[in-house]
Amino acid sequence: MKTIVMEGKILALFLIGFFISSFFAGCAKKTGIKAGLEAGAAQKVYVPPGKWDKYYAFLSGGYSGQVEVYGLPSGRLIKVIPVFSVWPMDGYGYTQETKPLLRTTYGFISWDDAHHPEFSETNGIPNGKWLFINANNTPRIARIGLRTFSTKEIIQIPNAAGNHPSPFSTENSEYLTAGGRFSVPVPNQDVPISSYKKTFKGVISFVHVDPKTGRMSLAFQILMPPFDYDIAHCGKGPSKHWCFFTAYNTEEAHTLLEVGASQYDKDLTAAINWKKAASCAKAGKGMILHTPYYDDYVGKNLVAKSVVFNKEIVLTPQSCPGMAYYIPIEKSPHGVDVTPSGKHIVYSGKLASQVSVVSFKKMISAIKNKDFSKTVYGKPALKYTDGIPVLKYNDVLKGIVKNICLGPLHTEFDGKGFAYTSCFISSEIVKWNLKTLKVVDQIPVYYAIGHLMIPGGDSAHPWGHYLLALDKISKDRYLPVGPEMDCRSAQLIDISGNRMRLLSDFPTLGEPHYAQACPASLLDKNALKYLPLKDNTNPWAAKTEADAKVVRKGDRVDVYMTAIRSHFVPDNIEGIRVGDTVYFHVTNIEQDFDIRHGFAIKGGPSAMFIAPGYTLTLKWKPERPGIYPFYCTDFCSALHQEMQGYVRVSPQGVKTNLCWGTGGKTNCKD
Ligand code: K7E
Ligand code: CUA
């Protein structure tokens, strides 16, 4: 045991050593970077003023909790879509319309760690309808509508912890994966941590997506042995009924995983036949758990609401034979990626400096032949895996890309027969041939790359052309701004020729893990320009200035306000008292693209940006009597500075008449 622990430590030191040396290598190379730059690189990323980019790229914000939209090849940031974190500049998570999206069984959660954006797909090809993304910390999946580029739904994943292998889509977005990077007791309960092996479980979940509306629902969950389920990708074509999950910590360690989870030379990665699992769930083979979870969604009336569910169908491996298998892969594999044909599955052996390519066909015949391992790690296999058969590595292997690099993490495809693997420790991208498994090209990146992304590069039909490296450390790439460089670095690489060519760097917000990209033509024509007022179903909308009014009911005051260039109706309000709760429902009655108005009131928690045709509501509880100015926060016209107003707040119990108006026209009601 002692020697094993030592080995673990030595391995860790070895890796740290490489990590540091790769930085120095990076520094040394800095002056020579130009060498890797293609002549004419500037021309290739230059998008002239007034012209549009060729691709939309959606980058996860990592610990920013959001999604960022960039144009490629320019690297220009064109939108931040708030998802799991509040965004006070536009009121996301502050307005009555959006607050319910962040409700969970843990209360209102205003932050998360978002890793993997995933397009909705038809026949394995992005269809431009939705973008899904996972919340790692408080397990959730969000759905973003790609007509409005806004969050439409967030569903919580009960019974699980660390929703990292998520939300990977099946070929026609029938299901999205969710999983447990952390194993935990299911249902959660007070147990000694040392009872890990006995009482903790891994949880893999499948979330159904309604093909018409996109509404997500928890379909079923699968209880797995307590490994750390890391990343997934689902099959396509021949493998379309399967999803593949990597795992580390097959050792089932619960402390110092740095050492404890690197003991065995192979970890057990899961292959799940979701079709089979769904039929078992349907046939009532699962048990029922009652852990509550939220489904928060934007309703037909454009206001988000929360529904609480508390019923889960939970399958065990024993309850549904044929649903789950394990494939052993070298030491703590990280990424798993399915080739465009769906015939091969590529596993990146994070600590193994090699990539294993598994043949789906071989996997199926090994399953048919019941060619399973009798033992794993010197123990009876089925006992160790709660009855999940373990396939033999050599039986399912197409081949290995040997000595590919240090710290291979993720692989994407160009649709022309090549794969591109990111290498964290050696800070490089390696291009290899899918048939021969031979390395054909290599390019350094700066520094410590995580995921990489090719437009459509995880789909059945990659668009290719560009590759985006998502680097973890930006260090000397930009002007120093104190000890923490807030921007991570994205690097655009041209993959249209035989050799990869570095084109540009651009800074990103937060820590982008994964990304998705598609040709602009898939989305640009469908993007909503403004909401026709007749389609504004918000119950609090005032669609004309004549509809604007102030209504008191007890201590509640509803202000139905309109905004148009360059005034609010009403812009003078009197008769509010300390102790009241005021709701400002502001409708932007402009019917023109990108003419937005904002609203903010002194002492208020956030602004709100109101897109043309929409209504947003800010709740406000004045605590002191006096005069409170409010104004439009978006420079909407030459008279924007004039777009302002006043609210008079009287002391509690003082009966000031409730009056409102704009431009001398005053309405009063006691
Ligand atoms: Cu590799 Cu969260 Cu997909 Cu980061 S993960 S890199
Ligand atoms: Cu409206 Cu500024």
PDB file of N, CA, C and O and ligand atoms in Angstrom, residues 115-116 164 231 334 410 450-451 472 513, ligand 1:
ATOM      1  N   HIS A 115     -20.286  24.475 -17.869  1.00  0.00           N
ATOM      2  CA  HIS A 115     -19.161  23.926 -18.645  1.00  0.00           C
ATOM      3  C   HIS A 115     -19.433  23.603 -20.107  1.00  0.00           C
ATOM      4  O   HIS A 115     -18.614  23.896 -20.962  1.00  0.00           O
ATOM      5  N   HIS A 116     -20.544  22.910 -20.384  1.00  0.00           N
ATOM      6  CA  HIS A 116     -20.669  22.324 -21.721  1.00  0.00           C
ATOM      7  C   HIS A 116     -21.911  22.800 -22.467  1.00  0.00           C
ATOM      8  O   HIS A 116     -22.998  22.286 -22.237  1.00  0.00           O
ATOM      9  N   HIS A 164     -21.335  17.233 -14.152  1.00  0.00           N
ATOM     10  CA  HIS A 164     -20.296  17.543 -15.144  1.00  0.00           C
ATOM     11  C   HIS A 164     -20.481  16.832 -16.488  1.00  0.00           C
ATOM     12  O   HIS A 164     -20.365  17.469 -17.529  1.00  0.00           O
ATOM     13  N   ILE A 231     -17.116  12.945 -18.078  1.00  0.00           N
ATOM     14  CA  ILE A 231     -17.599  13.598 -19.291  1.00  0.00           C
ATOM     15  C   ILE A 231     -18.326  12.557 -20.131  1.00  0.00           C
ATOM     16  O   ILE A 231     -18.052  11.352 -19.988  1.00  0.00           O
ATOM     17  N   HIS A 334     -10.289  11.507 -19.468  1.00  0.00           N
ATOM     18  CA  HIS A 334     -11.126  12.705 -19.301  1.00  0.00           C
ATOM     19  C   HIS A 334     -12.151  12.741 -20.442  1.00  0.00           C
ATOM     20  O   HIS A 334     -13.257  12.240 -20.282  1.00  0.00           O
ATOM     21  N   HIS A 410      -9.339  16.333 -24.765  1.00  0.00           N
ATOM     22  CA  HIS A 410     -10.561  16.323 -25.576  1.00  0.00           C
ATOM     23  C   HIS A 410     -10.207  16.217 -27.053  1.00  0.00           C
ATOM     24  O   HIS A 410      -9.139  16.659 -27.470  1.00  0.00           O
ATOM     25  N   GLY A 450      -7.755  23.359 -22.426  1.00  0.00           N
ATOM     26  CA  GLY A 450      -8.772  22.412 -21.946  1.00  0.00           C
ATOM     27  C   GLY A 450      -9.456  21.808 -23.151  1.00  0.00           C
ATOM     28  O   GLY A 450      -8.875  21.031 -23.895  1.00  0.00           O
ATOM     29  N   HIS A 451     -10.701  22.220 -23.373  1.00  0.00           N
ATOM     30  CA  HIS A 451     -11.399  21.756 -24.573  1.00  0.00           C
ATOM     31  C   HIS A 451     -10.859  22.466 -25.809  1.00  0.00           C
ATOM     32  O   HIS A 451     -10.249  23.531 -25.720  1.00  0.00           O
ATOM     33  N   LYS A 472      -6.459  27.590 -20.560  1.00  0.00           N
ATOM     34  CA  LYS A 472      -6.758  27.825 -19.148  1.00  0.00           C
ATOM     35  C   LYS A 472      -5.941  28.965 -18.569  1.00  0.00           C
ATOM     36  O   LYS A 472      -6.289  29.529 -17.548  1.00  0.00           O
ATOM     37  N   HIS A 513     -15.087  26.389 -20.827  1.00  0.00           N
ATOM     38  CA  HIS A 513     -14.658  25.001 -20.920  1.00  0.00           C
ATOM     39  C   HIS A 513     -14.909  24.562 -22.348  1.00  0.00           C
ATOM     40  O   HIS A 513     -14.008  24.577 -23.165  1.00  0.00           O
TER      41      HIS A 513
HETATM   42 CU1  K7E B   1     -12.426  19.259 -19.766  1.00  0.00          CU
HETATM   43 CU2  K7E B   1     -15.591  20.678 -17.520  1.00  0.00          CU
HETATM   44 CU3  K7E B   1     -15.397  19.432 -20.209  1.00  0.00          CU
HETATM   45 CU4  K7E B   1     -13.079  21.863 -18.434  1.00  0.00          CU
HETATM   46  S1  K7E B   1     -14.045  19.990 -18.730  1.00  0.00           S
HETATM   47  S2  K7E B   1     -11.495  21.468 -19.772  1.00  0.00           S
END
